[in-house]
mmCIF file of C-alpha atoms in Angstrom:
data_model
loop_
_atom_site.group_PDB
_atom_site.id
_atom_site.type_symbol
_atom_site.label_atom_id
_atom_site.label_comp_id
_atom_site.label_asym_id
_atom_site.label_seq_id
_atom_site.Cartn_x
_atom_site.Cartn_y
_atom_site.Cartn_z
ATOM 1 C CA UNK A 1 76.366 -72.231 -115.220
ATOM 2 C CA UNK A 2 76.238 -71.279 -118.617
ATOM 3 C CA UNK A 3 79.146 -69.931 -118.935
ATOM 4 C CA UNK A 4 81.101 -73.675 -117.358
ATOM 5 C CA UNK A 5 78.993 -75.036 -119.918
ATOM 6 C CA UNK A 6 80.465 -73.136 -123.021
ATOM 7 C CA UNK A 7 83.935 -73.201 -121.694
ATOM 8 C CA UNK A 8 84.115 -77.282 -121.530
ATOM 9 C CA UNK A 9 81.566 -77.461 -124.837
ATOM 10 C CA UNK A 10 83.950 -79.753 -126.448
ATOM 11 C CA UNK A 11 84.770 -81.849 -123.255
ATOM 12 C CA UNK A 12 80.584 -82.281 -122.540
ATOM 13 C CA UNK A 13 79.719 -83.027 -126.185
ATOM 14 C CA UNK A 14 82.116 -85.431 -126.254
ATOM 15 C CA UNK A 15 80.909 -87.442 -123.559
ATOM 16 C CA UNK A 16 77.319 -87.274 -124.520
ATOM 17 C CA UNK A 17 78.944 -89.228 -128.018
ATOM 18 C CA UNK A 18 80.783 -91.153 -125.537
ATOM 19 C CA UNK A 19 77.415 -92.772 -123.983
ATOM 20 C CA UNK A 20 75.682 -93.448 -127.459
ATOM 21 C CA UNK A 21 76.242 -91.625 -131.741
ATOM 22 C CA UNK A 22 74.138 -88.387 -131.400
ATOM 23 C CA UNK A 23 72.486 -86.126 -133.910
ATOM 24 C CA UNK A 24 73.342 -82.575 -133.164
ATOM 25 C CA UNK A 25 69.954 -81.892 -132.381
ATOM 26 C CA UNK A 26 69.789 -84.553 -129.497
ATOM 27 C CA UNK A 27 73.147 -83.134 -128.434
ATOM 28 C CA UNK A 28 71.502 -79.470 -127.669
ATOM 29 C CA UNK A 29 68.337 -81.085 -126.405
ATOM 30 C CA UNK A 30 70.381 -83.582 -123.882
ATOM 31 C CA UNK A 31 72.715 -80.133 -122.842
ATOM 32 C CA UNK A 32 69.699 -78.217 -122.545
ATOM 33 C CA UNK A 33 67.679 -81.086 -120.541
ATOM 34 C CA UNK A 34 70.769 -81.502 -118.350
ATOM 35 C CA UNK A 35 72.536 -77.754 -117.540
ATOM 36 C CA UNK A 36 69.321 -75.481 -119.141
ATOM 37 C CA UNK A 37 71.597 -74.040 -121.587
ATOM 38 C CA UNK A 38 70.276 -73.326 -124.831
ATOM 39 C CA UNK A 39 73.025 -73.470 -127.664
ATOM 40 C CA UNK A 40 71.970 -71.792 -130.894
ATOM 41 C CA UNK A 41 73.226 -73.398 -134.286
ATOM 42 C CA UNK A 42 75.836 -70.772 -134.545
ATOM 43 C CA UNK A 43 77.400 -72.405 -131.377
ATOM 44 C CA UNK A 44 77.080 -75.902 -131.387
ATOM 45 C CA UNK A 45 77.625 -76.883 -135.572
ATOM 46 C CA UNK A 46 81.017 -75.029 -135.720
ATOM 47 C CA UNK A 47 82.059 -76.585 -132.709
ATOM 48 C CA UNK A 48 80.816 -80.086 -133.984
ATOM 49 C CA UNK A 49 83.042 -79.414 -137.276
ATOM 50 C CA UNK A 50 85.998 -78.189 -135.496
ATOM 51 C CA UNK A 51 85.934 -81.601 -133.266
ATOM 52 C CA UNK A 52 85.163 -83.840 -136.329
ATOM 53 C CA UNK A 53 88.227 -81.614 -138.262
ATOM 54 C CA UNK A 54 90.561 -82.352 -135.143
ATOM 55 C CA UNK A 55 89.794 -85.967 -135.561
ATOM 56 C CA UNK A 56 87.667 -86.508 -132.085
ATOM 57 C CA UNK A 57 84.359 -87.402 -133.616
ATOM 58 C CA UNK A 58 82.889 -88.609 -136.500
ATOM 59 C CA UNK A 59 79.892 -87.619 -138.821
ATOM 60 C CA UNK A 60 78.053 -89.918 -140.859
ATOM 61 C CA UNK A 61 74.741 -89.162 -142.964
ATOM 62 C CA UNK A 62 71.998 -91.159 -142.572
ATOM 63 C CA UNK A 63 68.787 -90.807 -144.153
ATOM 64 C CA UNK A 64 65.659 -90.075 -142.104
ATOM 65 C CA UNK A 65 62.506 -90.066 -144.013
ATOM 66 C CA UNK A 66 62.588 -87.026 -146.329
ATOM 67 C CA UNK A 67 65.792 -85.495 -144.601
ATOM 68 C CA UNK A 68 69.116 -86.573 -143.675
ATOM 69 C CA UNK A 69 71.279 -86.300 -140.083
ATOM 70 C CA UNK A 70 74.323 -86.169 -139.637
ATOM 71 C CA UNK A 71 74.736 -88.511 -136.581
ATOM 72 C CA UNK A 72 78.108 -88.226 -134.720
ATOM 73 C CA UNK A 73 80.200 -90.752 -132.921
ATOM 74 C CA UNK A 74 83.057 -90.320 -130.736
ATOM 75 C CA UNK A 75 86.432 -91.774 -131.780
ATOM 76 C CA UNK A 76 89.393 -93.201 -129.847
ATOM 77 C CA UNK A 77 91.203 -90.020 -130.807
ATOM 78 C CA UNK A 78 88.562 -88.077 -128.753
ATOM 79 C CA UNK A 79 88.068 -90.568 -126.268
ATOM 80 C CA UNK A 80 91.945 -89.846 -124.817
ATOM 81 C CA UNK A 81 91.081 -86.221 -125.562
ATOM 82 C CA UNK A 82 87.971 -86.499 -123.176
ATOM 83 C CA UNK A 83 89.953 -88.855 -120.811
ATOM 84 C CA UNK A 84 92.745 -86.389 -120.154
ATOM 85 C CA UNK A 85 90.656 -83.188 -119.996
ATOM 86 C CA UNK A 86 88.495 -85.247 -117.261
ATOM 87 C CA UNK A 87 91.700 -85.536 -115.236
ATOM 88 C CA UNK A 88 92.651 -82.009 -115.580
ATOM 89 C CA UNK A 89 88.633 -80.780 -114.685
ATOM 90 C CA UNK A 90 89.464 -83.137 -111.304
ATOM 91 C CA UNK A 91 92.492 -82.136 -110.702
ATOM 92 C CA UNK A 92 91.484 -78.389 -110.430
ATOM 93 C CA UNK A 93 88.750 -79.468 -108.260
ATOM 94 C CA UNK A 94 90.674 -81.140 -106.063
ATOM 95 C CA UNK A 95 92.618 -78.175 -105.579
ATOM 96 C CA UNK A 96 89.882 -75.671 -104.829
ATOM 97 C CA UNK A 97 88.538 -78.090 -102.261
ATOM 98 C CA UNK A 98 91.213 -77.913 -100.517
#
């Protein structure tokens, strides 16, 4: 499992933002809650810039108290992005049930 969870990273982090703006910590919790994967840092930040760098999501600082988050969104850019790599996961399992 862990392994089908790093490979589609991008595609699963992208629909978490899809359902509500995450903070990257909520994003590992929610990945680990759902598949019992635990990301470290090293994997899930640079993956988070890469996405925001490609234009997919969106990072915006918000003070909390007496520390900040960065709390990400999902943009329309990365919604197609999501959409069509959806249709792709289907398609291939459409195939192998076959």
């Amino acid at each position: 499992m862990e392994r089908l969870v790093k490979t589609n990273l991008d595609l699963i982090v992208l629909r978490l933002l899809k359902e509500k703006p995450r903070w990257g910590y909520e994003i590992n919790v929610e990945i680990k809650d759902q598949f019992k994967v635990y990301l470290s840092a090293g994997t899930l930040y640079p993956l988070l810039h890469s996405l925001e760098d490609k234009g997919f999501l969106e990072g915006v600082w918000k003070p909390e108290g007496g520390r900040g988050r960065r709390i990400y969104k999902i943009t329309p850019k990365g919604e197609e992005f999501l959409e069509a790599g959806e249709r792709a996961l289907r398609r291939i399992l459409l195939r192998w049930g076959k």
